[in-house]
Coordinates of C-alpha atoms in Angstrom, one line a residue:
S13 CA 0.0 0.0 0.0
N14 CA 2.9 2.3 -0.6
N15 CA 3.3 2.6 -4.4
G16 CA 2.8 6.4 -3.9
G17 CA 5.7 6.5 -1.5
Q18 CA 3.6 8.2 1.1
V19 CA 3.8 5.6 4.0
G20 CA 5.7 7.3 6.8
R21 CA 5.5 10.8 5.3
H22 CA 4.0 13.8 7.0
Y23 CA 4.9 12.6 10.5
F24 CA 4.5 15.2 13.3
S25 CA 3.9 15.8 16.9
H26 CA 2.4 18.8 18.7
S27 CA 4.3 18.3 22.0
Q28 CA 7.1 20.8 21.8
G29 CA 8.1 21.8 25.2
A30 CA 9.4 25.4 24.6
G31 CA 9.0 25.8 28.3
V32 CA 9.4 28.8 30.6
Q33 CA 10.8 28.3 34.1
A34 CA 10.0 30.8 36.9
L35 CA 11.5 31.3 40.4
F36 CA 9.5 32.9 43.2
S37 CA 10.4 34.4 46.6
H38 CA 7.9 32.2 48.4
D39 CA 6.9 28.5 48.6
L40 CA 4.4 27.3 46.0
N41 CA 3.4 24.0 47.5
C42 CA 4.3 22.2 44.3
W43 CA 4.4 18.9 46.1
Y44 CA 0.7 19.1 46.6
G45 CA -1.5 17.3 44.0
L46 CA -0.9 15.6 40.7
P47 CA -0.4 16.7 37.1
A48 CA -4.1 16.1 36.4
Q49 CA -4.8 19.1 38.7
G50 CA -2.9 21.4 36.3
V51 CA -4.2 24.3 34.3
A52 CA -4.4 24.7 30.5
V53 CA -5.0 28.2 29.2
D54 CA -6.7 28.1 25.7
N55 CA -6.8 31.9 25.0
W56 CA -4.1 31.5 22.3
A57 CA -4.8 28.0 21.1
D58 CA -5.6 27.4 17.4
D59 CA -8.0 30.0 16.2
N60 CA -9.2 31.3 19.6
F61 CA -7.7 34.7 19.0
D62 CA -7.3 37.4 16.4
H63 CA -4.3 36.6 14.1
A64 CA -4.3 40.1 12.5
G65 CA -0.7 41.2 12.0
L66 CA 0.8 37.8 12.9
D67 CA 2.9 35.8 10.5
F68 CA 1.8 32.3 11.5
I69 CA -1.4 30.2 11.6
G70 CA -2.7 28.3 14.5
G71 CA -1.6 28.7 18.1
G72 CA -0.9 26.9 21.3
N73 CA -2.1 26.5 24.9
L74 CA -0.2 27.2 28.1
W75 CA 0.2 24.4 30.5
V76 CA 1.3 24.5 34.1
F77 CA 0.9 21.9 36.9
S78 CA 2.4 21.0 40.2
D79 CA 4.5 17.9 40.0
R80 CA 7.5 18.6 42.1
R81 CA 8.8 15.6 44.0
P82 CA 12.1 15.6 45.9
I83 CA 14.0 13.7 43.3
S84 CA 12.8 15.9 40.4
A85 CA 14.2 18.9 42.1
A86 CA 17.7 17.7 41.3
G87 CA 17.1 18.7 37.7
M88 CA 15.6 22.1 38.3
N89 CA 16.9 25.3 36.8
T90 CA 19.3 27.3 39.1
F91 CA 18.6 30.6 37.2
G92 CA 22.3 31.5 37.2
R93 CA 22.2 31.8 41.0
A94 CA 24.2 28.7 41.8
P95 CA 26.4 26.2 40.1
R96 CA 25.1 22.9 38.8
W97 CA 26.9 20.8 41.4
G98 CA 28.5 21.0 44.8
A99 CA 27.6 22.5 48.2
A100 CA 26.3 25.7 46.8
W101 CA 24.0 23.8 44.4
K102 CA 22.7 21.7 47.3
R103 CA 21.9 24.8 49.3
F104 CA 20.1 26.4 46.4
I105 CA 18.0 23.2 45.8
K106 CA 17.1 22.9 49.5
E107 CA 16.0 26.6 49.6
N108 CA 14.2 26.8 46.3
A109 CA 12.9 23.4 45.3
D110 CA 9.4 24.5 46.2
R111 CA 9.8 28.0 44.8
S112 CA 10.2 27.1 41.1
I113 CA 7.6 26.1 38.6
G114 CA 7.5 25.8 34.8
S115 CA 5.1 25.9 32.0
Y116 CA 5.1 24.5 28.5
L117 CA 3.0 24.5 25.4
Q118 CA 1.2 22.3 23.0
K119 CA 0.5 23.8 19.6
T120 CA -0.8 23.6 16.1
T121 CA 1.6 21.6 14.0
L122 CA 1.5 21.6 10.2
P123 CA 2.3 18.5 8.0
Y124 CA 5.5 18.5 5.9
E125 CA 6.5 15.8 3.5
D126 CA 10.1 15.9 4.5
N127 CA 9.1 15.0 8.1
Y128 CA 8.9 11.2 7.9
L129 CA 9.3 7.8 9.4
D130 CA 11.3 4.9 7.8
L131 CA 13.2 1.8 8.7
H132 CA 16.7 2.4 9.9
P133 CA 19.2 0.9 7.4
T134 CA 21.6 -0.5 10.0
V135 CA 20.1 -0.4 13.5
T136 CA 18.0 -3.4 14.6
D137 CA 16.1 -4.4 17.7
P138 CA 16.9 -7.5 19.8
L139 CA 14.8 -9.6 17.4
G140 CA 16.9 -8.4 14.4
D141 CA 14.2 -6.3 12.9
P142 CA 15.0 -2.7 11.7
V143 CA 14.0 0.0 14.2
C144 CA 11.8 2.9 13.2
R145 CA 13.8 6.1 12.3
I146 CA 12.3 9.5 12.8
T147 CA 13.6 12.3 10.5
A148 CA 11.6 15.4 11.5
D149 CA 11.8 18.9 12.9
F150 CA 9.6 21.8 13.6
K151 CA 9.5 24.4 10.8
D152 CA 9.1 28.2 10.8
N153 CA 5.4 28.2 11.6
E154 CA 5.8 26.0 14.7
K155 CA 8.7 28.0 15.9
K156 CA 6.8 31.3 15.5
V157 CA 3.9 29.9 17.4
A158 CA 6.2 28.7 20.2
A159 CA 7.9 32.2 20.5
F160 CA 4.5 33.9 20.5
V161 CA 3.1 31.6 23.3
Q162 CA 6.3 31.8 25.3
D163 CA 5.8 35.6 25.4
K164 CA 2.4 35.0 27.0
M165 CA 4.0 32.6 29.5
V166 CA 6.6 35.2 30.5
A167 CA 3.9 37.8 31.0
W168 CA 1.9 35.2 33.0
F169 CA 4.8 34.7 35.4
E170 CA 5.6 38.4 35.6
E171 CA 2.1 39.2 36.6
V172 CA 2.2 36.8 39.5
G173 CA 5.5 38.1 40.9
A174 CA 8.2 35.8 39.6
V175 CA 11.7 37.0 40.6
E176 CA 13.5 35.1 37.8
I177 CA 12.2 33.9 34.5
V178 CA 14.1 31.7 32.0
R179 CA 12.9 30.8 28.5
Q180 CA 13.9 27.4 27.2
G181 CA 14.6 26.5 23.6
V182 CA 11.7 26.0 21.2
G183 CA 12.4 22.2 21.2
T184 CA 12.8 19.5 18.6
M185 CA 10.4 16.9 17.2
G186 CA 11.0 13.3 18.2
P187 CA 9.2 10.3 19.7
S188 CA 6.0 11.4 21.4
T189 CA 2.8 10.0 22.9
H190 CA 1.0 12.5 20.7
A191 CA 2.3 11.4 17.4
Y192 CA 0.4 11.8 14.1
G193 CA 0.8 11.2 10.4
G194 CA 2.6 8.5 8.5
T195 CA -0.6 7.1 6.8
R196 CA -2.3 10.4 6.1
M197 CA -6.0 10.4 5.0
G198 CA -7.2 12.3 1.9
D199 CA -9.0 11.9 -1.4
N200 CA -5.8 12.1 -3.6
A201 CA -4.2 8.7 -3.8
E202 CA -0.9 10.2 -4.9
T203 CA -0.4 12.3 -1.8
N204 CA -2.3 10.2 0.8
V205 CA -2.2 6.6 2.1
V206 CA -5.8 6.1 3.0
D207 CA -9.1 7.7 1.9
R208 CA -11.5 9.8 4.0
W209 CA -12.9 6.7 5.6
G210 CA -9.5 5.4 6.7
F211 CA -9.1 2.6 4.0
S212 CA -6.1 2.2 1.8
H213 CA -6.3 3.7 -1.6
E214 CA -4.3 0.7 -3.0
A215 CA -5.7 -2.1 -0.8
P216 CA -9.4 -1.3 -0.3
N217 CA -9.9 -3.9 2.4
L218 CA -7.1 -2.5 4.5
G219 CA -8.3 -0.1 7.2
V220 CA -5.9 2.0 9.3
L221 CA -6.9 3.3 12.8
G222 CA -5.2 5.8 15.0
G223 CA -3.5 9.2 14.9
S224 CA -1.4 8.2 11.9
V225 CA -4.3 9.1 9.6
M226 CA -4.6 12.6 10.9
G227 CA -3.4 15.3 8.5
T228 CA -2.7 18.1 11.0
S229 CA -2.9 18.7 14.8
G230 CA -4.4 21.4 17.0
A231 CA -3.2 22.5 20.4
H232 CA -5.4 19.9 22.2
N233 CA -4.7 16.3 22.9
P234 CA -5.6 13.9 20.0
T235 CA -7.3 11.1 21.9
E236 CA -10.9 12.0 21.2
T237 CA -10.3 12.8 17.6
A238 CA -8.4 9.5 17.1
Q239 CA -11.3 7.7 18.8
A240 CA -13.9 9.4 16.6
L241 CA -12.0 8.6 13.4
A242 CA -11.8 4.9 14.5
W243 CA -15.5 4.8 15.1
R244 CA -16.1 6.4 11.7
T245 CA -13.9 3.8 10.0
A246 CA -15.6 1.0 11.8
E247 CA -19.1 2.3 10.9
H248 CA -18.0 2.6 7.3
L249 CA -16.8 -1.0 7.4
V250 CA -20.1 -2.3 8.8
E251 CA -22.2 -0.4 6.3
H252 CA -20.1 -1.4 3.3
W253 CA -18.9 -4.8 4.4
R254 CA -19.8 -6.8 1.3
G255 CA -18.0 -4.4 -1.0
I256 CA -14.9 -4.0 1.2
A257 CA -14.6 -7.7 2.2
G258 CA -15.3 -8.9 -1.3

């Protein structure tokens, strides 16, 4: 089902990181609660805001949650106030482990043909099978979205009194639990692997389920969309069973 050379193409993930770390002069009680108690701000997600004068499409949402456990404090940002090892570092961690918190973004990601998955030509798994290789990166639109939303994160922390704020890099694309693409759906068999119902253009009785058929992503998690597409494919199979099964 790959005569068009499209299997593996248009891989992408909306999980970028592009975080902002903030330090406060008071305890935040970050040890209390779980990530599920976090906050996601959708004001700048997708098309929820006016894009006039902006040079990108889509957007991202701001995430922050309390998930600070003692062991995780060892990797916290020192904001240039202490070295990364030694007695001074230990003192800084002890004093500030509960005074630092970070935010990150999830954003619209566009599909690009040169972001792709293939089988590695030399690396194999313990069974001797080639491992999956990811060749992908975020492009200009995703980087511009990240920079825009990072500005909002910085303003967010400034408003609530952070004494230090550090912007992290915009991140790179790699393995992710929010992975999309590779068997993209569409009406054109030359540029897509499956049709609008999730069945292969070249092997009509082959259906594909999951995020791999999605052609783009928004700022929100893909689970419900992937489930809806799976139900849609299943319903189409039931309704057209005789024609599909032959």
